[in-house]
Tab-separated table of C-alpha atoms in Angstrom:
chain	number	residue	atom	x	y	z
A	21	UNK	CA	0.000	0.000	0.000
A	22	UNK	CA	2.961	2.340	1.220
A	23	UNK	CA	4.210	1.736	-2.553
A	24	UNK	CA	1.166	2.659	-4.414
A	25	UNK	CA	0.636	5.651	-2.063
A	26	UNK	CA	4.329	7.143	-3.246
A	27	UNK	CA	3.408	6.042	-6.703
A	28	UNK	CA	0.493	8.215	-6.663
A	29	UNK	CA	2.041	11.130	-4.718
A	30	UNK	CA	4.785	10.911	-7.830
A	31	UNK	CA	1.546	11.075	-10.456
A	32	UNK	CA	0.088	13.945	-8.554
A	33	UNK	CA	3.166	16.108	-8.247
A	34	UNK	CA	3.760	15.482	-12.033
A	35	UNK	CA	0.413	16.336	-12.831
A	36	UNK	CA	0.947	19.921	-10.630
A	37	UNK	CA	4.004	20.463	-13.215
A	38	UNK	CA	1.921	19.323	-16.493
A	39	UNK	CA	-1.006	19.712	-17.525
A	40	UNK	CA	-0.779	16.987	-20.251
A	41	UNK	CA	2.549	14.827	-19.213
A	42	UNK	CA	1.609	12.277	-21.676
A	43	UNK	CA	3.307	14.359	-24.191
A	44	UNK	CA	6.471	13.373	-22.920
A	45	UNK	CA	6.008	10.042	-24.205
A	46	UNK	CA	6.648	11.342	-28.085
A	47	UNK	CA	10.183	11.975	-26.473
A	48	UNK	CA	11.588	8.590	-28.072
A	49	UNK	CA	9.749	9.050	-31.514
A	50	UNK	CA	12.846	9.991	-33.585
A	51	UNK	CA	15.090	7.575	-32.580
A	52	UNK	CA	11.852	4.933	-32.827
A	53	UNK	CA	11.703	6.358	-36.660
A	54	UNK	CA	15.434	6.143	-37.016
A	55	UNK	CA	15.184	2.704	-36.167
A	56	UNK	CA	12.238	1.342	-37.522
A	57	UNK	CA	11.761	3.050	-40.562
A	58	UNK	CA	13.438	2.320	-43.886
A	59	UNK	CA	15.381	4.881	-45.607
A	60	UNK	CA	13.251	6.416	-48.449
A	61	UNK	CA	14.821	5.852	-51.940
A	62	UNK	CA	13.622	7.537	-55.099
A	63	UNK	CA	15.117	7.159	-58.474
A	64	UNK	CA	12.904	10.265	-60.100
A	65	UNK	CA	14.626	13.346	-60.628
A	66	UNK	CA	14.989	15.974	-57.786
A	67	UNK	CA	14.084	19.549	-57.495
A	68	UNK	CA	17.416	21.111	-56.732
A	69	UNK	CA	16.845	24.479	-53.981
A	70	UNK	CA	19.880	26.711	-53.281
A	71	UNK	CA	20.422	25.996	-49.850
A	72	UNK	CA	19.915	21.827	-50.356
A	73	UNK	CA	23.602	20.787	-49.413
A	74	UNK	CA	22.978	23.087	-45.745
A	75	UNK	CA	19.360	21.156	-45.382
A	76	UNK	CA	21.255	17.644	-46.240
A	77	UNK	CA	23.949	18.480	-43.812
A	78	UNK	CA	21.857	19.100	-41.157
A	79	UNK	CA	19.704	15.736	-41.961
A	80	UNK	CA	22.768	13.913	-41.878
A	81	UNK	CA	23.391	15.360	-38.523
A	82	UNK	CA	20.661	14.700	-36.921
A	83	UNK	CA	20.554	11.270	-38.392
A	84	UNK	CA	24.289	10.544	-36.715
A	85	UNK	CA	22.369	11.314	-32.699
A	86	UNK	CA	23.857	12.674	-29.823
A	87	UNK	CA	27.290	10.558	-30.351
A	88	UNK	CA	27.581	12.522	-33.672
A	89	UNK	CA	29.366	16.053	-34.509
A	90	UNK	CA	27.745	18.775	-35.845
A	91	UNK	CA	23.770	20.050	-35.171
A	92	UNK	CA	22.462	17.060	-34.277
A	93	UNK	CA	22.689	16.980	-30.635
A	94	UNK	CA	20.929	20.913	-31.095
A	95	UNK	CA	17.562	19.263	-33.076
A	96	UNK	CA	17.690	16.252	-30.303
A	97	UNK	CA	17.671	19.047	-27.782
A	98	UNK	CA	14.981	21.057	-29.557
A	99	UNK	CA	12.885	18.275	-30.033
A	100	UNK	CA	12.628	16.864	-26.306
A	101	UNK	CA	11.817	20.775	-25.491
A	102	UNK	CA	9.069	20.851	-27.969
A	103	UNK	CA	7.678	17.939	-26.236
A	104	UNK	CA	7.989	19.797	-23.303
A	105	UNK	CA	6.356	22.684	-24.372
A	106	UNK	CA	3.426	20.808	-25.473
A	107	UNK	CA	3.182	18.971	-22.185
A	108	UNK	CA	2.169	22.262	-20.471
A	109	UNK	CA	4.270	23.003	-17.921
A	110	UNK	CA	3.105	24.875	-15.037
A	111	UNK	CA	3.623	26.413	-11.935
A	112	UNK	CA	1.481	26.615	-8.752
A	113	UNK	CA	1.039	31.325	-7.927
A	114	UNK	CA	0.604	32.208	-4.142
A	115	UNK	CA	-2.625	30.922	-2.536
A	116	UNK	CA	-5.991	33.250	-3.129
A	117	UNK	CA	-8.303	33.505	-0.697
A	118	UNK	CA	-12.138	34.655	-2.004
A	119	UNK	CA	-13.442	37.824	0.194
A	120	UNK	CA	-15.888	37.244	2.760
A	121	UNK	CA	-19.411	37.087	1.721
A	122	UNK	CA	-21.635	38.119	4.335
A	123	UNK	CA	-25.749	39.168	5.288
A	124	UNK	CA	-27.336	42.032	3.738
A	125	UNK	CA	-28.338	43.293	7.311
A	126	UNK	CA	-30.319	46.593	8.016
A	127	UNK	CA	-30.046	48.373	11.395
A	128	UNK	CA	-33.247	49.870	12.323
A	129	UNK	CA	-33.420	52.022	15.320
A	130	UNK	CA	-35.795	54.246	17.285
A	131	UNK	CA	-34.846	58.175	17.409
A	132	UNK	CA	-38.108	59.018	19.472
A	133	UNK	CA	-38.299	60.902	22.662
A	134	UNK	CA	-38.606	57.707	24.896
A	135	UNK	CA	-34.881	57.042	23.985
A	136	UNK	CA	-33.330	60.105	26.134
A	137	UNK	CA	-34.654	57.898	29.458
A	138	UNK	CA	-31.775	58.311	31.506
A	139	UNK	CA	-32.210	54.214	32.365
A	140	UNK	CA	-29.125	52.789	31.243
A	141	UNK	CA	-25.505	51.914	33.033
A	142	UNK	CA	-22.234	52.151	30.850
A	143	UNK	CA	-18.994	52.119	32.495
A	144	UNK	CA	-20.744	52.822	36.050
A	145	UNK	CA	-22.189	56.096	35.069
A	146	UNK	CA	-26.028	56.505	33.561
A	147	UNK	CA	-26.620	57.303	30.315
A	148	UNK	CA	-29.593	57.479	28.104
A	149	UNK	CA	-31.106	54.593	26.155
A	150	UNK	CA	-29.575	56.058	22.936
A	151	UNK	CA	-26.545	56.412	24.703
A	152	UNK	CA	-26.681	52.427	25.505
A	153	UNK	CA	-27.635	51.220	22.329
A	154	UNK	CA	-24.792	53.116	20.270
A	155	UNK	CA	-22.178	51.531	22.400
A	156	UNK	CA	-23.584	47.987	21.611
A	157	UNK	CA	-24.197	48.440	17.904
A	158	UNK	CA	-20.974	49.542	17.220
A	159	UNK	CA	-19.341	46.711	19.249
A	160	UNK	CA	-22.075	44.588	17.166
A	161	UNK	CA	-20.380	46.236	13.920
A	162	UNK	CA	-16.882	45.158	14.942
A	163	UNK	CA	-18.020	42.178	14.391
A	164	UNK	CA	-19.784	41.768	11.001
A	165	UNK	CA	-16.665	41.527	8.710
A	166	UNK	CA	-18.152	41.051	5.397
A	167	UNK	CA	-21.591	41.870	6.059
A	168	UNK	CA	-23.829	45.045	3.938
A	169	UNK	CA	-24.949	46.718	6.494
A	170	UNK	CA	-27.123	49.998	6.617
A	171	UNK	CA	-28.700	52.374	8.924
A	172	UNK	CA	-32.645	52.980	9.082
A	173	UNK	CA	-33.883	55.956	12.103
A	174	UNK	CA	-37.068	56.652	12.936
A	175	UNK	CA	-39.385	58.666	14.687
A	176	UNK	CA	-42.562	60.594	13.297
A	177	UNK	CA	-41.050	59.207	10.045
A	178	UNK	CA	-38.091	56.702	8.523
A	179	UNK	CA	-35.030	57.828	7.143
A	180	UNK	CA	-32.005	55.711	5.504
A	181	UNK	CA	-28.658	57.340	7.436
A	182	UNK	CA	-26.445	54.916	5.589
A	183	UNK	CA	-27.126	52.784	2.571
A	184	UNK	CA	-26.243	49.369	2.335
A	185	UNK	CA	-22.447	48.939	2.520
A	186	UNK	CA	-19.080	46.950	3.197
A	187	UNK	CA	-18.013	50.230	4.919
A	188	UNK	CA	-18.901	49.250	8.620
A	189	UNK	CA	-17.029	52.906	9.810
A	190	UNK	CA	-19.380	54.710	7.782
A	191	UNK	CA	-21.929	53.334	9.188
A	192	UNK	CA	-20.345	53.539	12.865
A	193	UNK	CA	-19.554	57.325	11.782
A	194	UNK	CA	-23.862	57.761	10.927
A	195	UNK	CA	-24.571	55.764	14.324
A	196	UNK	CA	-22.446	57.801	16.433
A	197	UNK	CA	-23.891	61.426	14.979
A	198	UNK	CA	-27.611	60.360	15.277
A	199	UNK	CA	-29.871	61.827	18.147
A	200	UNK	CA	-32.923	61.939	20.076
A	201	UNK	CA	-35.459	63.536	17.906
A	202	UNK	CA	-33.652	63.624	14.988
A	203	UNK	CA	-36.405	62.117	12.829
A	204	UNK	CA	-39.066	63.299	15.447
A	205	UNK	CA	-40.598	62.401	18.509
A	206	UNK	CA	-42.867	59.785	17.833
A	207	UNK	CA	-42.459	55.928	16.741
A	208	UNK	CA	-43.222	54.550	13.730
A	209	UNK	CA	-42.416	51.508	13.343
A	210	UNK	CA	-44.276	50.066	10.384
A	211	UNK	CA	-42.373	52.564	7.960
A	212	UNK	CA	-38.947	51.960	9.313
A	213	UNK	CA	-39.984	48.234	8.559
A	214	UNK	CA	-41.118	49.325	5.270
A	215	UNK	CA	-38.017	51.372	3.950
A	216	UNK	CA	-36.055	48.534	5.287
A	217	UNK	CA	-36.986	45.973	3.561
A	218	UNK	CA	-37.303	47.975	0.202
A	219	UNK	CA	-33.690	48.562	0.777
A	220	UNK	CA	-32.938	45.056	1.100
A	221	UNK	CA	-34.996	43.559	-1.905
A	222	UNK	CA	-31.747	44.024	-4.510
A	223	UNK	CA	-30.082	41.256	-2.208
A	224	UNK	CA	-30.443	37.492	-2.343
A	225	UNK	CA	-33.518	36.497	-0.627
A	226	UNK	CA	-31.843	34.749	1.703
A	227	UNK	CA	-29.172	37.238	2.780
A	228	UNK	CA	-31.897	39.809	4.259
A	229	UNK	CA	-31.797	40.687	7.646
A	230	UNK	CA	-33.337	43.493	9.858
A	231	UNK	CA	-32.704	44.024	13.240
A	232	UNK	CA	-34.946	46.496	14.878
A	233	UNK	CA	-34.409	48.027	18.388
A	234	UNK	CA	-37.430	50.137	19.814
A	235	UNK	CA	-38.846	51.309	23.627
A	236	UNK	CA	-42.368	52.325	22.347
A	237	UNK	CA	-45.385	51.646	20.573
A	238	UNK	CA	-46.399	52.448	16.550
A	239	UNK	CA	-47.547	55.707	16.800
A	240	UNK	CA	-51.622	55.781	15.855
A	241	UNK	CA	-51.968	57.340	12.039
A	242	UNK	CA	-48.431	55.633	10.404
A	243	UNK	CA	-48.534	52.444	8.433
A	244	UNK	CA	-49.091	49.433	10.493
A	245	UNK	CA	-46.649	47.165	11.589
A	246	UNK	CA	-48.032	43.655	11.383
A	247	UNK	CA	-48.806	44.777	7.336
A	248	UNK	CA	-45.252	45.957	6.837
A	249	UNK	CA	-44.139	42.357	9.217
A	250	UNK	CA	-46.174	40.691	5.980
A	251	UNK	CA	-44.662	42.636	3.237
A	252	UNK	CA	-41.280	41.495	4.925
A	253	UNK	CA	-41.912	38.012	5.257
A	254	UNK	CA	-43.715	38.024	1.006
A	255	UNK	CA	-39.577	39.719	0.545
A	256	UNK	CA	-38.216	36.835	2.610
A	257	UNK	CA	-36.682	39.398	4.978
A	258	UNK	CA	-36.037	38.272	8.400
A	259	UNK	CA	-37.187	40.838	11.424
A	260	UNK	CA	-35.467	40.101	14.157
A	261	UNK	CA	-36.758	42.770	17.027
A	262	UNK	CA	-35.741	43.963	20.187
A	263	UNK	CA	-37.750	45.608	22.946
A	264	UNK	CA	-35.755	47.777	24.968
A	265	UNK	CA	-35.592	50.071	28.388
A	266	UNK	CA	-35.868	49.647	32.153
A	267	UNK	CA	-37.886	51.490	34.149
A	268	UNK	CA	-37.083	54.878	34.091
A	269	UNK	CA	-34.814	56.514	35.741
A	270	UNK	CA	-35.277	60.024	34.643
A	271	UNK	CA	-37.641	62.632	36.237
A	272	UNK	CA	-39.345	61.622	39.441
A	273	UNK	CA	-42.007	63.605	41.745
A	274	UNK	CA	-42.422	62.124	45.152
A	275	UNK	CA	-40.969	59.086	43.947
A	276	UNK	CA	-43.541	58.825	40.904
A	277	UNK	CA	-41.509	58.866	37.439
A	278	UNK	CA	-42.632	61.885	35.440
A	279	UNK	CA	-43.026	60.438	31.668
A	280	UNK	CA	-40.577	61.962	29.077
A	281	UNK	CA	-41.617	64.590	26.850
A	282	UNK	CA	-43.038	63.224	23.551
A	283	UNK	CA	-41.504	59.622	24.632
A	284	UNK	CA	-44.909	57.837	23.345
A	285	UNK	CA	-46.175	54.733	24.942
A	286	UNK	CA	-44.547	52.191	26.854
A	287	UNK	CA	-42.708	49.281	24.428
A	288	UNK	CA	-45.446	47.117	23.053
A	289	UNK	CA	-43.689	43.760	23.461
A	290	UNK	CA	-46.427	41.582	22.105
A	291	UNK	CA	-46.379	43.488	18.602
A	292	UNK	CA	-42.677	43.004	18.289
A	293	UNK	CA	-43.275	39.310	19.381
A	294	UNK	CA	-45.698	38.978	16.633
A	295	UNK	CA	-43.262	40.969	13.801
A	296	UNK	CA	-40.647	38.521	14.239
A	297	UNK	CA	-43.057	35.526	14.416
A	298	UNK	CA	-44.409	36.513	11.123
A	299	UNK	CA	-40.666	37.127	9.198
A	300	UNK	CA	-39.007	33.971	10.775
A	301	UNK	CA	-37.220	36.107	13.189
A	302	UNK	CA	-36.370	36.246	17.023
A	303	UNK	CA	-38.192	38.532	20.011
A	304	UNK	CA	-35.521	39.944	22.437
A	305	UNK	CA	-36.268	42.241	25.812
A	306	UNK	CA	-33.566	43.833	26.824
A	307	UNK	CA	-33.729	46.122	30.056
A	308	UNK	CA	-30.170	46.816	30.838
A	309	UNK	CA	-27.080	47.908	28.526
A	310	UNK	CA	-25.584	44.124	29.405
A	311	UNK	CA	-28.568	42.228	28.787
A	312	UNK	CA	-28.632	44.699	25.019
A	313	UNK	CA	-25.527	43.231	24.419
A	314	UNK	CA	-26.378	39.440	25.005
A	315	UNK	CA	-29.101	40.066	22.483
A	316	UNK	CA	-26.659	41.356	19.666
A	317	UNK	CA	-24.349	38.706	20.633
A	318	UNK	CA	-27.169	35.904	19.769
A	319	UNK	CA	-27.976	37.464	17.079
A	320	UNK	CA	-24.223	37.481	15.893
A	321	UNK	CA	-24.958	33.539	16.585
A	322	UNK	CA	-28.349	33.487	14.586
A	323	UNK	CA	-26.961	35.243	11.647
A	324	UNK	CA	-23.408	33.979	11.365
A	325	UNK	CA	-20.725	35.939	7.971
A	326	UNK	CA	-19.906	33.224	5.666
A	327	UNK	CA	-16.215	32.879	6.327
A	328	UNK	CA	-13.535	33.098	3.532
A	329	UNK	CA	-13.767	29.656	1.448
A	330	UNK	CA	-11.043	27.502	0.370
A	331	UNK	CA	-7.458	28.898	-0.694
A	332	UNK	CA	-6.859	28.265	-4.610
A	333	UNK	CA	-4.032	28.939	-5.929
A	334	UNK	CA	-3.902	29.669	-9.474
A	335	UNK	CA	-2.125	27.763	-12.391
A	336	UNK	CA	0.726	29.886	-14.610
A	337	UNK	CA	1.272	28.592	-17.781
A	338	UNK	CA	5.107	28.158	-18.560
A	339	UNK	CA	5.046	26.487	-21.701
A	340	UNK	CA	5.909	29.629	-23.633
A	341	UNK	CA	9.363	29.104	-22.505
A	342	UNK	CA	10.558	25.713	-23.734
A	343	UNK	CA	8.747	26.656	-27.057
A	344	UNK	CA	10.961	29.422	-27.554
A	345	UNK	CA	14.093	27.762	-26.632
A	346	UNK	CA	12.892	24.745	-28.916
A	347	UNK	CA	12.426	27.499	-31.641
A	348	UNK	CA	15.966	28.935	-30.953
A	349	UNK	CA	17.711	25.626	-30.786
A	350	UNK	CA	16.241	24.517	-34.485
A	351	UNK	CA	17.078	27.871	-35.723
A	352	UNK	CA	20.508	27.284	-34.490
A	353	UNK	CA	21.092	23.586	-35.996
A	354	UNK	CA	19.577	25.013	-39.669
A	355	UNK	CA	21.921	27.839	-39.385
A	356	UNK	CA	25.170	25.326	-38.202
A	357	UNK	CA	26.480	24.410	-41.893
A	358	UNK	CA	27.075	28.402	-42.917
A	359	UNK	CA	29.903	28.326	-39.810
A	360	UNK	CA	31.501	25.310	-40.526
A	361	UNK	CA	35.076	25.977	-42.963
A	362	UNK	CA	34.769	24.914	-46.483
């Protein structure tokens, strides 16, 4: 077995080197001719050329072999390189990886009032819910190396703050300048669904993600949510949505939290349930900054980047070069009778 295994190793190496080694088997064909062949005799009269007595040197020559003088050993030479050359020889370039090939995934996130609720920890300090949920996504970015990913706000309306791209510090860049009230004070959530998945329908169908993180309800009078939920899941977009905010920590009267200004409704959990239900997606709460990022890390999980596949490494053709020299070497053995003395 160990001598059939080296015997193949030997086959596949050669065939690495040449694309069509069975070429080399025409190596022994002139000396086989030689040999085997009888010398050609004709009696009828010859045309006579002016450079006859060079071509009949050189026939001679080559007829004598490598233990002759003259050309010969040059058209031997030539000949075994011409076999060469049309055996293909070539060599193995430096490995190529493909790029990473990712999700088409859409970040959809709630501007409204609700999200200045000074409710969150970062770093033992409170911040506001936007605050919070910046300083997750981007740390979610970090990780979505070959992933299209754009940037959907909303509030009284939707707005697209980044286009789908491979250029996650763009994005980061349009995440970090966004802020409370930016789009307005309300929620609507069934148009940020909406422009969402219209901006994911030029991707594979199933390379469409959204990820939607709100702390309210639709806001009464916008496009409803479970119709846009069905227009996503007729796209084949996946909603995966994430209810988020503690209690409140912000104003408080006699221990009674005052509500924020414009903040809407409290966050209407079964809605959201129901949304990702409908797209094939996953329901998250999240009520602290830590439990945000455990979301975004399953999600990371749910929704894994196709990883680089298999090095290739590409094949350079070399025969150019032992057809040349064969070329060259011929050249030389026709030209070998004009430098020999009279």
């Amino acid at each position: 077995m160990s001598a059939l295994g080296s015997v193949g190793a030997l086959i596949g190496d050669w065939r690495d080197l040449l694309a069509w080694p069975w070429w080399l088997a025409a190596l022994p064909l002139p000396w086989l001719a030689r040999w085997l062949l009888p010398p050609a005799r004709d009696g009828s009269a010859a045309l006579k050329v002016p450079f006859g007595a060079r071509l009949d040197a050189v026939a001679a020559a080559g007829g004598r072999g490598l233990r002759g003088g003259g050309p010969g050993w040059l058209l031997w030479l030539a000949w075994a390189l011409l076999c060469v050359a049309a055996a293909r020889p070539q060599q193995l370039g430096e490995p190529i990886r493909p790029p990473q090939v990712g999700r088409g995934m859409m970040l959809v996130l709630d501007l409204s009032g609700s999200m200045s609720e000074l409710d969150m920890t970062l770093g033992r300090r409170t911040v506001d819910r936007l605050t919070a949920a910046k300083a997750v996504l981007a740390d979610f970015l970090d990780r979505r190396v070959g992933d299209r990913v754009g940037l959907v706000v909303f509030g009284n309306r939707a707005y697209v703050l980044a286009p789908l791209t491979l250029d996650r510090d763009t994005v980061r860049d349009q995440l970090g300048n966004s802020q409370v009230g930016l789009a307005g004070q309300e929620t609507a959530i069934g148009e940020a669904i909406g422009l969402a998945v219209r901006r994911l329908r030029q991707l594979p169908e199933r390379e469409r993600v959204a990820i939607l993180l709100t702390d309210g309800a639709n806001t009464p009078g916008t496009p409803d949510p479970m119709r846009a939920a069905q227009i996503a899941h007729d796209e084949g977009v996946r909603v995966h949505t994430i209810a988020f905010g503690g209690d409140g920590g912000g104003m408080t009267l006699f221990g009674v939290r005052l509500p924020v200004p414009g903040g809407g409704a409290e966050v209407d959990e079964p809605a959201l349930r129901r949304i990702a239900d409908q797209t094939g997606g996953r329901f998250f709460r999240a009520r602290d900054t830590s439990e945000l990022a455990g979301i975004y890390a399953a999600i990371d999980r749910l929704e894994p980047v196709k990883r680089e596949g298999k090095a290739v490494r590409p094949r350079i053709e070399r025969y150019p070069l032992p057809l040349a020299g064969a070329m060259v070497l011929a050249l030389l053995a026709f030209l070998w009778p004009r430098r020999r003395p009279a």
